[in-house]
PDB file of C-alpha atoms and ligand atoms in Angstrom:
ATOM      1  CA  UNK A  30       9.035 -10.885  16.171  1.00 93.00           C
ATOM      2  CA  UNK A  31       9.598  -8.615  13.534  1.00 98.00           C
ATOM      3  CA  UNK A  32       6.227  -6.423  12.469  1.00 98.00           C
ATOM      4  CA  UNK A  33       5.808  -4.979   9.096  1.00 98.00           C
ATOM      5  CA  UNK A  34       3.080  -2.204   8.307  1.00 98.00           C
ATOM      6  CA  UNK A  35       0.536  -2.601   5.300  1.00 99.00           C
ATOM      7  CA  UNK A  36      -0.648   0.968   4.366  1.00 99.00           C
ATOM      8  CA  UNK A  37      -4.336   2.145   2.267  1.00 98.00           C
ATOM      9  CA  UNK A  38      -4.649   5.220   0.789  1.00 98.00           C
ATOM     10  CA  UNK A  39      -7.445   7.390  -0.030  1.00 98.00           C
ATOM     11  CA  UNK A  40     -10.644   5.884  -0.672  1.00 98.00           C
ATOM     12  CA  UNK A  41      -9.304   2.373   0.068  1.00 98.00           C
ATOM     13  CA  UNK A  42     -12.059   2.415   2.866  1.00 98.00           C
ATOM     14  CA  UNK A  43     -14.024   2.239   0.076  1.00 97.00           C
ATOM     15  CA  UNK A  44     -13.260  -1.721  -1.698  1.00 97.00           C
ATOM     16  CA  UNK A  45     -15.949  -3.743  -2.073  1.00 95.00           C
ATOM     17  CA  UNK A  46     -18.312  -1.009  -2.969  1.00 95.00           C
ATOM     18  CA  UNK A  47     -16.385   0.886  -5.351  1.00 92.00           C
ATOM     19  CA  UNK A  48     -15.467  -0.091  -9.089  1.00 93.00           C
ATOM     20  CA  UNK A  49     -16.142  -4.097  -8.721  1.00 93.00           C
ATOM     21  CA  UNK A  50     -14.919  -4.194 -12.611  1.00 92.00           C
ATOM     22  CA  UNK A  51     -11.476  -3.054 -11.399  1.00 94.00           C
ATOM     23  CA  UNK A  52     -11.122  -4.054  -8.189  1.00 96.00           C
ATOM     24  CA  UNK A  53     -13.772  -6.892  -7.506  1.00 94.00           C
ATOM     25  CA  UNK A  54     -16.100  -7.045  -4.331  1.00 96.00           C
ATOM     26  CA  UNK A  55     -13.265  -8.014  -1.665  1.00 98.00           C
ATOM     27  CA  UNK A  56     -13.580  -5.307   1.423  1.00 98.00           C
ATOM     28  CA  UNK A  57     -10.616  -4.155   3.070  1.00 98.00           C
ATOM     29  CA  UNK A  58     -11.724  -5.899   6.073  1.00 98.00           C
ATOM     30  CA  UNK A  59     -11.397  -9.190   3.915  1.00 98.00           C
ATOM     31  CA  UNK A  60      -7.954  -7.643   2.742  1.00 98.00           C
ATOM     32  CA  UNK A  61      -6.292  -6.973   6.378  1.00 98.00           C
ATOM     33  CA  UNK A  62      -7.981 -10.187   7.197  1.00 98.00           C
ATOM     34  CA  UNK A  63      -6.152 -12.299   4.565  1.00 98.00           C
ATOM     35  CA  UNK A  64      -2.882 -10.181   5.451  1.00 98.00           C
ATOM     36  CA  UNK A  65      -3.085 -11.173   9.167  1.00 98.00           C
ATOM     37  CA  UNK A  66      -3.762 -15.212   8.151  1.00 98.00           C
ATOM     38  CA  UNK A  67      -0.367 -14.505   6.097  1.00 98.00           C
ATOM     39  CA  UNK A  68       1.474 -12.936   8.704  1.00 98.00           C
ATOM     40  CA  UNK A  69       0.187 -15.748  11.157  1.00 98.00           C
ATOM     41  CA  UNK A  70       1.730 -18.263   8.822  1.00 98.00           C
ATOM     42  CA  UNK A  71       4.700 -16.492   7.944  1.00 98.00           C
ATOM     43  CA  UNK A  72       5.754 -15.976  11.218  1.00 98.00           C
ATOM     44  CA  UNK A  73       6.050 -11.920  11.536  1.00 98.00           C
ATOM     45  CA  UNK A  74       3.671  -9.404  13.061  1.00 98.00           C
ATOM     46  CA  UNK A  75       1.375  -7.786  10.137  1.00 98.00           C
ATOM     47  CA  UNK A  76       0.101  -4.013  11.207  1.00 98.00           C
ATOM     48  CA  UNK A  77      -2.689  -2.115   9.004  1.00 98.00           C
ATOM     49  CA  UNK A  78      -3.924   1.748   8.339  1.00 98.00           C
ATOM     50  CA  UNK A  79      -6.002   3.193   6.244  1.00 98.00           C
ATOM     51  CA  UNK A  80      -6.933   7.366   6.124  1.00 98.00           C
ATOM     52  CA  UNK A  81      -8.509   9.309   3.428  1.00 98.00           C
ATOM     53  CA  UNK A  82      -6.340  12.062   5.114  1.00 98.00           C
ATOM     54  CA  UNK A  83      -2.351  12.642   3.454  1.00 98.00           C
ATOM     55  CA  UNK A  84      -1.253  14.401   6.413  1.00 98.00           C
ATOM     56  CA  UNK A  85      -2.182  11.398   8.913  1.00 98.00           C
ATOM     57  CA  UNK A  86      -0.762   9.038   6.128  1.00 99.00           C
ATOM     58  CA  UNK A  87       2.633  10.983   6.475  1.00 98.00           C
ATOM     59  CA  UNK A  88       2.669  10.993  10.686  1.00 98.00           C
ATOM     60  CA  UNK A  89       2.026   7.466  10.647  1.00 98.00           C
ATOM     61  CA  UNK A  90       5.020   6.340   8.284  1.00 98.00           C
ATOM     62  CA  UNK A  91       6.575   8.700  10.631  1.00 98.00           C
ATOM     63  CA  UNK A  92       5.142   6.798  13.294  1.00 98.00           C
ATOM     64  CA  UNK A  93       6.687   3.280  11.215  1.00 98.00           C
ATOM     65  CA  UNK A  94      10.184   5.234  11.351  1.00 98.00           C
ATOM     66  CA  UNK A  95      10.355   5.113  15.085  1.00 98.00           C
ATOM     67  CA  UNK A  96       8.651   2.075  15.357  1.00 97.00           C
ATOM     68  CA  UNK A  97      11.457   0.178  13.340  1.00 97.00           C
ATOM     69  CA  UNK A  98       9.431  -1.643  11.599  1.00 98.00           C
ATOM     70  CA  UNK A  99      11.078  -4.548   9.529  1.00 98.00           C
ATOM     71  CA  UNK A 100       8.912  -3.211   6.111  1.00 98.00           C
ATOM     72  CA  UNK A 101       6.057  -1.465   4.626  1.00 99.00           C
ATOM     73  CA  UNK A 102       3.511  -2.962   1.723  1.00 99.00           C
ATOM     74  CA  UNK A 103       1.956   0.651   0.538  1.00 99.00           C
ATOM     75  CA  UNK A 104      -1.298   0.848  -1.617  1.00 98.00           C
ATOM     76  CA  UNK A 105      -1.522   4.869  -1.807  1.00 98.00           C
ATOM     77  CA  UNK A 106      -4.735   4.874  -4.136  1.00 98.00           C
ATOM     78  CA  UNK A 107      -4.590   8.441  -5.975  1.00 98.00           C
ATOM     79  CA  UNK A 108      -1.787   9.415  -3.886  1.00 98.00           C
ATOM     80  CA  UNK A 109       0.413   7.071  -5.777  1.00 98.00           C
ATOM     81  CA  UNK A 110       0.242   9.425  -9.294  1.00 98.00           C
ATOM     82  CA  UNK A 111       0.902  12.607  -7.401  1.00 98.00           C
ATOM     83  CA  UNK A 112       1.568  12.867  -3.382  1.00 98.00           C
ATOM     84  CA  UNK A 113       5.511  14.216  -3.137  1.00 98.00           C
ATOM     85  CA  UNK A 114       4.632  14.522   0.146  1.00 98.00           C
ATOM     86  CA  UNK A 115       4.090  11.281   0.498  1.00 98.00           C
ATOM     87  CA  UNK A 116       6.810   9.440  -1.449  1.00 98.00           C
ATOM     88  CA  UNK A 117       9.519  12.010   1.199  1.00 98.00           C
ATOM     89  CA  UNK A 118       7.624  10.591   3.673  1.00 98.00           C
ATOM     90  CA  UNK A 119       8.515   6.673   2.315  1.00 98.00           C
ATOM     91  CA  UNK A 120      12.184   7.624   1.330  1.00 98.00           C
ATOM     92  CA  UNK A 121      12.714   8.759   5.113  1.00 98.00           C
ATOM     93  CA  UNK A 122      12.239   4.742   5.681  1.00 98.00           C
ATOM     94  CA  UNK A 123      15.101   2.717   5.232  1.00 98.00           C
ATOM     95  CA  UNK A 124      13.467  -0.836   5.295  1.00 98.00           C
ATOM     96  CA  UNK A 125      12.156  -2.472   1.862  1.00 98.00           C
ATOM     97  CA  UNK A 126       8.821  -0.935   0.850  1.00 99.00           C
ATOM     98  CA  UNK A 127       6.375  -2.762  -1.907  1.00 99.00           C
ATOM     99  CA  UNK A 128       4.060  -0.961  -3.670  1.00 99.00           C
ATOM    100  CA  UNK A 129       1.350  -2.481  -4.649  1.00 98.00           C
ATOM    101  CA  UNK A 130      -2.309  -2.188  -6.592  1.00 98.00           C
ATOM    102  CA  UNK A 131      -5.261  -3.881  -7.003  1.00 98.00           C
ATOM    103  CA  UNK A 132      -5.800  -3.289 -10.694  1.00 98.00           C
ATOM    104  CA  UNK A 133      -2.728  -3.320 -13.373  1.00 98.00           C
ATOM    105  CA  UNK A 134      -2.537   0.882 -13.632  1.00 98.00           C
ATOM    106  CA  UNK A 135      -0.733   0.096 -16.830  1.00 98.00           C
ATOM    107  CA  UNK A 136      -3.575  -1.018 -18.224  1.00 98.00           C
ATOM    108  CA  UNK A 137      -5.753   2.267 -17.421  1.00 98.00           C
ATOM    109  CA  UNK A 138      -6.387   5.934 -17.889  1.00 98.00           C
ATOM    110  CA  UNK A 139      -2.709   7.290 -18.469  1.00 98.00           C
ATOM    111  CA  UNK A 140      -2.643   9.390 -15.290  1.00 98.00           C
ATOM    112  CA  UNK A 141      -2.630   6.280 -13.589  1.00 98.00           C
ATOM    113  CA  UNK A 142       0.889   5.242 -15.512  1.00 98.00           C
ATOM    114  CA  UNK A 143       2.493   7.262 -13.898  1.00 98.00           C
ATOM    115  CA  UNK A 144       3.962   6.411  -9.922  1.00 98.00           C
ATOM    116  CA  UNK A 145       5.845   9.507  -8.172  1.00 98.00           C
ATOM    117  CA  UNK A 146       6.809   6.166  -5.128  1.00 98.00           C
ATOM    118  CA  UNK A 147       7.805   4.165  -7.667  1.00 98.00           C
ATOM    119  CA  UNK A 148      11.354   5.201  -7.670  1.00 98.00           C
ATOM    120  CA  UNK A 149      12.071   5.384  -3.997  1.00 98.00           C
ATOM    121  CA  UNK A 150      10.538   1.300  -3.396  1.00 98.00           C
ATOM    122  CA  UNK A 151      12.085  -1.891  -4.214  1.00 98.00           C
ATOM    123  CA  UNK A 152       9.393  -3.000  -6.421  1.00 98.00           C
ATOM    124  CA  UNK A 153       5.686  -2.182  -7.470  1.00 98.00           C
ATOM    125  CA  UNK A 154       2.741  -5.026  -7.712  1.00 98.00           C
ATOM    126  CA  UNK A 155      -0.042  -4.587  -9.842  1.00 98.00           C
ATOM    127  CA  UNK A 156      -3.129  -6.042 -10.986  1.00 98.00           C
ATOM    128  CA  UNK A 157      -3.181  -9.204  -9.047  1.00 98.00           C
ATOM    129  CA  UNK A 158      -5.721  -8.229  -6.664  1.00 98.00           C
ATOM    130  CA  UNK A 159      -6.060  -8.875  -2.770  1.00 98.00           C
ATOM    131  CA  UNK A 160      -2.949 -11.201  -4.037  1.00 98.00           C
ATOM    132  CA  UNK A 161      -1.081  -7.918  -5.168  1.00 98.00           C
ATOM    133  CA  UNK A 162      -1.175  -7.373  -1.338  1.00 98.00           C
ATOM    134  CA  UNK A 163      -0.391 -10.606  -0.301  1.00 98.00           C
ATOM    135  CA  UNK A 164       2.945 -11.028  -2.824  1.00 98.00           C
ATOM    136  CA  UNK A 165       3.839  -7.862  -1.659  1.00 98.00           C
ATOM    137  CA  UNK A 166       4.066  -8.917   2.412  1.00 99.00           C
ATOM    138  CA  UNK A 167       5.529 -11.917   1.070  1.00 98.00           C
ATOM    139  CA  UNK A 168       8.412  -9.446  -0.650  1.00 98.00           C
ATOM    140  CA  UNK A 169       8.803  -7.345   1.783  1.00 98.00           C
ATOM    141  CA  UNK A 170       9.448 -10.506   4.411  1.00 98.00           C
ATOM    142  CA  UNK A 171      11.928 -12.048   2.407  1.00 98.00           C
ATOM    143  CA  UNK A 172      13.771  -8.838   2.110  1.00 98.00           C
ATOM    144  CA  UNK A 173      14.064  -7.569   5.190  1.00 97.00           C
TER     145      UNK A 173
HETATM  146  C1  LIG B 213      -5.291   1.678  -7.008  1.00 96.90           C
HETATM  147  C2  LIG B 213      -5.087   2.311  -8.394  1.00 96.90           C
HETATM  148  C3  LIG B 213      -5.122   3.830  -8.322  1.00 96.90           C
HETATM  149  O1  LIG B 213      -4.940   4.387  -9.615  1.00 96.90           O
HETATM  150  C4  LIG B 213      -6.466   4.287  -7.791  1.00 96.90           C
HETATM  151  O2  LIG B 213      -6.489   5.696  -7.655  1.00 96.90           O
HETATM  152  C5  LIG B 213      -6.863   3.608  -6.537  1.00 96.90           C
HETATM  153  C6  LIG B 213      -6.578   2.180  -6.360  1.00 96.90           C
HETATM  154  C7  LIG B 213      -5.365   0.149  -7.081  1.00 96.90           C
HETATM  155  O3  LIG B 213      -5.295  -0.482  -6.007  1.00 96.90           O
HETATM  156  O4  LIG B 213      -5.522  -0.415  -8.171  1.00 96.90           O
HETATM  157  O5  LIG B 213      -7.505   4.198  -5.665  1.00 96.90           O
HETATM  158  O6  LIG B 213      -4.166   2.040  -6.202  1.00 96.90           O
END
């Protein structure tokens, strides 16, 4: 069975409490739970992480380079607007990647415009939700 890896950023831990206007009360419990149910149905094996720390967010997409995973859904909170470590980390990975958000950045604070992952993914997801997540697994599946 093929496994693909869905990845939180810093202060991810943090859904359900934080910011309900932008990112409604859903926990990312509820989140990796709705992942699994899709994985379940989808057929593949569905892997989750979250740290608040970049470092152990870089070893464990090194981690998803030896693992051969088949994909990686990444949400990388802040991380997304300015982590280089991060997106080298994600272009060592050969296998699709989705980014994805929770709220439509596009629509906010213009820091949050820009993406330095965006260029090395095969697409970006935002504003949707938990169902920016869930379209994102479903992406990543169909192209791997
Ligand atoms: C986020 C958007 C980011 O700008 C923000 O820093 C987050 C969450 C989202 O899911 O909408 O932490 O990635």
């Amino acid at each position: 069975m093929k496994t693909f890896l869905v990845l939180h950023g810093i202060n991810l831990n943090m859904f359900g409490k934080r910011d309900p206007k932008q990112y409604g009360t859903i926990t990312l419990a509820e989140i990796d739970a709705r992942l699994a149910a899709l994985g379940k149905e989808l057929g593949v094996g569905v892997e989750t992480f979250q740290t608040n720390h970049e470092a152990a967010m870089v070893e464990r997409i090194h981690q998803a380079f030896r693992d051969n995973v088949a994909g990686v859904v990444i949400n990388a909170g802040a991380w997304t607007h300015y982590s280089y470590g991060i997106r080298d980390a994600l272009a060592i990975l050969t296998v699709p990647i989705a980014e994805v958000h929770m709220s439509n950045v596009h629509a906010r604070e213009p820091f949050r415009h820009e993406s330095v992952i965006s260029e090395i993914v095969r697409g970006q997801i935002a504003g949707f939700g938990v169902d920016s997540y869930l379209l994102g697994l479903r992406a990543v599946v169909a192209a791997a």
